[in-house]
């Protein structure tokens, strides 16, 4: 299973308690066989219930102290991997549900209003940039346009739409090639259905 590692003796153990609890939720609450989580139907069901799963996990884990930014960062990495595994975009809002820290506290840390001389602000900035990056990746990789995600990109991360740049090339920038050079190129190439005699004179 993706949430476990093989100890080498044929025994699989969970990498951490969050992975164990996510499998427990999927198996006991959603009634999905853990070996069947990769099917499109089951993955969709897990994604639709992802926030409930996060709250389920949150109720059953020991939360680190707010001072312990290193442990919070480790939990964020686990949370991010769960999101990727089940096709859900990570957000600071859902992460705050997992660790039991109000999202406004993250904002205070980010803006330096609280814990100004600690690494909390830099860490939250990193989390926010990773959430932003996953959203941008999803917009690049999907076919068509997702208006909801574009709105979130603008509202939550301050991204703006820009029109594609038009590159103008003047005639003076286009390299000129003579009729003789065209004939030489044509003679070196594989035969093609074109009569060189039909080429226009210079």
Short mmCIF file of C-alpha atoms in Angstrom, two decimals:
data_model
loop_
_atom_site.label_atom_id
_atom_site.label_comp_id
_atom_site.label_asym_id
_atom_site.label_seq_id
_atom_site.Cartn_x
_atom_site.Cartn_y
_atom_site.Cartn_z
CA UNK A 1 0.00 0.00 0.00
CA UNK A 2 1.18 3.56 -0.68
CA UNK A 3 0.88 4.58 2.98
CA UNK A 4 3.09 1.78 4.30
CA UNK A 5 6.67 0.62 3.91
CA UNK A 6 8.03 -2.92 3.76
CA UNK A 7 10.34 -3.67 6.68
CA UNK A 8 12.23 -6.23 4.60
CA UNK A 9 10.77 -9.21 6.44
CA UNK A 10 7.48 -9.13 4.58
CA UNK A 11 5.86 -6.97 7.24
CA UNK A 12 4.36 -3.63 6.22
CA UNK A 13 4.24 -0.77 8.70
CA UNK A 14 2.75 2.69 8.41
CA UNK A 15 5.12 5.58 7.80
CA UNK A 16 3.19 7.73 10.27
CA UNK A 17 -0.07 7.82 12.23
CA UNK A 18 -1.71 10.22 9.73
CA UNK A 19 -1.36 7.68 6.91
CA UNK A 20 -2.74 4.95 9.19
CA UNK A 21 -5.74 7.08 10.11
CA UNK A 22 -6.40 8.05 6.49
CA UNK A 23 -6.52 4.34 5.56
CA UNK A 24 -8.72 3.68 8.59
CA UNK A 25 -11.16 6.38 7.46
CA UNK A 26 -11.21 5.10 3.88
CA UNK A 27 -11.73 1.51 5.00
CA UNK A 28 -14.11 1.98 7.96
CA UNK A 29 -16.05 5.13 7.08
CA UNK A 30 -16.12 5.06 3.27
CA UNK A 31 -16.12 1.25 3.14
CA UNK A 32 -13.48 1.19 0.38
CA UNK A 33 -10.94 -1.62 0.19
CA UNK A 34 -7.49 -0.05 0.69
CA UNK A 35 -6.14 -1.97 -2.32
CA UNK A 36 -8.87 -0.39 -4.47
CA UNK A 37 -8.19 3.29 -3.69
CA UNK A 38 -6.62 3.95 -7.10
CA UNK A 39 -9.75 3.23 -9.13
CA UNK A 40 -11.28 6.38 -10.60
CA UNK A 41 -14.60 5.88 -8.78
CA UNK A 42 -13.01 5.33 -5.37
CA UNK A 43 -10.49 8.13 -5.82
CA UNK A 44 -13.38 10.48 -6.64
CA UNK A 45 -15.26 9.37 -3.51
CA UNK A 46 -12.18 9.95 -1.34
CA UNK A 47 -11.66 13.41 -2.88
CA UNK A 48 -15.31 14.32 -2.23
CA UNK A 49 -14.93 13.30 1.43
CA UNK A 50 -11.38 14.60 1.89
CA UNK A 51 -12.25 17.40 4.32
CA UNK A 52 -14.22 14.98 6.48
CA UNK A 53 -11.22 12.64 6.45
CA UNK A 54 -8.96 15.49 7.59
CA UNK A 55 -11.28 16.24 10.52
CA UNK A 56 -11.41 12.52 11.35
CA UNK A 57 -7.60 12.44 11.46
CA UNK A 58 -7.42 15.71 13.42
CA UNK A 59 -9.66 14.28 16.15
CA UNK A 60 -7.28 11.36 16.63
CA UNK A 61 -3.76 12.83 16.52
CA UNK A 62 -1.69 14.68 19.09
CA UNK A 63 -1.19 18.23 17.82
CA UNK A 64 2.25 19.79 18.16
CA UNK A 65 2.69 22.94 20.20
CA UNK A 66 2.48 26.17 18.19
CA UNK A 67 6.13 26.78 19.08
CA UNK A 68 7.20 23.61 17.27
CA UNK A 69 7.26 24.88 13.69
CA UNK A 70 9.52 21.99 12.58
CA UNK A 71 6.89 19.40 13.58
CA UNK A 72 4.14 21.48 11.97
CA UNK A 73 6.22 21.61 8.79
CA UNK A 74 6.60 17.81 8.83
CA UNK A 75 2.82 17.44 9.19
CA UNK A 76 2.32 19.83 6.28
CA UNK A 77 4.54 17.62 4.09
CA UNK A 78 2.43 14.57 5.00
CA UNK A 79 -0.78 16.55 4.38
CA UNK A 80 0.50 17.72 0.98
CA UNK A 81 1.29 14.15 -0.05
CA UNK A 82 -2.20 13.00 0.96
CA UNK A 83 -3.67 15.78 -1.17
CA UNK A 84 -1.61 14.79 -4.20
CA UNK A 85 -2.40 11.09 -3.73
CA UNK A 86 -6.15 11.67 -3.71
CA UNK A 87 -6.34 14.49 -6.27
CA UNK A 88 -7.17 17.31 -3.87
CA UNK A 89 -5.56 20.75 -3.91
CA UNK A 90 -3.79 21.56 -0.63
CA UNK A 91 -4.94 24.72 1.16
CA UNK A 92 -3.92 26.40 4.38
CA UNK A 93 -7.57 26.34 5.43
CA UNK A 94 -7.75 22.53 5.36
CA UNK A 95 -4.29 22.22 6.88
CA UNK A 96 -5.46 24.43 9.75
CA UNK A 97 -8.28 21.93 10.36
CA UNK A 98 -5.73 19.12 10.52
CA UNK A 99 -3.41 20.74 13.05
CA UNK A 100 -6.07 22.65 15.00
CA UNK A 101 -4.55 26.09 14.42
CA UNK A 102 -6.88 28.79 13.14
CA UNK A 103 -6.03 30.00 9.65
CA UNK A 104 -5.90 33.60 10.89
CA UNK A 105 -2.98 32.55 13.10
CA UNK A 106 -1.11 31.46 9.98
CA UNK A 107 -1.86 34.88 8.49
CA UNK A 108 -0.49 36.59 11.62
CA UNK A 109 2.70 34.54 11.37
CA UNK A 110 2.99 35.28 7.67
CA UNK A 111 2.57 39.03 8.17
CA UNK A 112 4.98 39.12 11.12
CA UNK A 113 2.25 40.29 13.51
CA UNK A 114 3.08 37.42 15.83
CA UNK A 115 6.32 35.43 16.31
CA UNK A 116 8.14 38.10 14.35
CA UNK A 117 11.64 36.86 15.24
CA UNK A 118 10.96 33.17 14.57
CA UNK A 119 10.91 31.03 11.45
CA UNK A 120 7.11 30.73 11.60
CA UNK A 121 6.52 33.45 8.98
CA UNK A 122 8.97 31.94 6.48
CA UNK A 123 7.50 28.48 6.97
CA UNK A 124 3.91 29.64 6.42
CA UNK A 125 5.07 31.54 3.33
CA UNK A 126 6.60 28.30 2.03
CA UNK A 127 3.32 26.43 2.72
CA UNK A 128 1.31 29.10 0.91
CA UNK A 129 3.67 29.04 -2.09
CA UNK A 130 3.40 25.25 -2.29
CA UNK A 131 -0.41 25.45 -2.22
CA UNK A 132 -0.26 28.14 -4.91
CA UNK A 133 2.11 26.03 -6.98
CA UNK A 134 -0.18 22.99 -6.88
CA UNK A 135 -3.10 25.19 -8.01
CA UNK A 136 -1.08 26.61 -10.92
CA UNK A 137 0.04 23.10 -11.91
CA UNK A 138 -3.57 21.94 -11.95
CA UNK A 139 -4.55 24.82 -14.22
CA UNK A 140 -1.71 24.01 -16.63
CA UNK A 141 -2.42 20.29 -16.74
CA UNK A 142 -6.18 20.28 -17.21
CA UNK A 143 -7.94 20.46 -20.52
CA UNK A 144 -10.25 23.43 -20.90
CA UNK A 145 -10.82 26.20 -18.38
CA UNK A 146 -11.80 25.82 -14.74
CA UNK A 147 -13.44 29.11 -13.73
CA UNK A 148 -13.55 28.16 -10.03
CA UNK A 149 -9.83 27.50 -9.85
CA UNK A 150 -9.06 30.67 -11.78
CA UNK A 151 -11.17 32.62 -9.27
CA UNK A 152 -9.31 30.98 -6.36
CA UNK A 153 -5.97 31.78 -8.00
CA UNK A 154 -6.97 35.44 -8.15
CA UNK A 155 -8.68 35.73 -4.76
CA UNK A 156 -6.40 33.60 -2.59
CA UNK A 157 -3.03 34.05 -4.26
CA UNK A 158 -3.31 37.40 -6.05
CA UNK A 159 -2.64 35.96 -9.48
CA UNK A 160 -3.82 37.95 -12.48
CA UNK A 161 -4.66 36.99 -16.01
CA UNK A 162 -2.53 38.49 -18.74
CA UNK A 163 -3.16 38.57 -22.45
CA UNK A 164 -0.73 36.57 -24.59
CA UNK A 165 2.11 38.73 -25.91
CA UNK A 166 2.02 39.41 -29.61
CA UNK A 167 5.44 39.28 -31.20
CA UNK A 168 5.69 41.34 -34.35
CA UNK A 169 8.30 40.46 -36.92
CA UNK A 170 9.06 42.96 -39.64
CA UNK A 171 9.94 41.90 -43.17
CA UNK A 172 13.49 43.10 -42.59
CA UNK A 173 13.90 40.45 -39.85
CA UNK A 174 12.85 37.55 -42.09
CA UNK A 175 15.93 35.97 -43.66
CA UNK A 176 15.95 36.13 -47.45
CA UNK A 177 16.82 33.06 -49.47
CA UNK A 178 17.59 33.00 -53.19
CA UNK A 179 16.12 30.67 -55.80
CA UNK A 180 19.53 29.00 -56.18
CA UNK A 181 19.72 28.33 -52.41
CA UNK A 182 16.23 26.79 -52.55
CA UNK A 183 17.36 24.50 -55.38
CA UNK A 184 20.44 23.42 -53.40
CA UNK A 185 18.35 22.63 -50.34
CA UNK A 186 15.83 20.73 -52.47
CA UNK A 187 18.59 18.64 -54.11
CA UNK A 188 19.93 17.59 -50.70
CA UNK A 189 16.53 16.68 -49.32
CA UNK A 190 14.38 13.62 -49.92
CA UNK A 191 12.33 13.81 -53.14
CA UNK A 192 9.15 15.82 -52.70
CA UNK A 193 6.19 16.50 -54.94
CA UNK A 194 7.24 19.93 -56.17
CA UNK A 195 8.51 21.09 -59.51
CA UNK A 196 11.48 23.36 -59.07
CA UNK A 197 10.70 24.89 -62.43
CA UNK A 198 7.56 26.30 -60.87
CA UNK A 199 9.52 28.30 -58.32
CA UNK A 200 9.09 32.02 -58.86
CA UNK A 201 11.99 34.05 -60.16
CA UNK A 202 13.59 36.50 -57.76
#
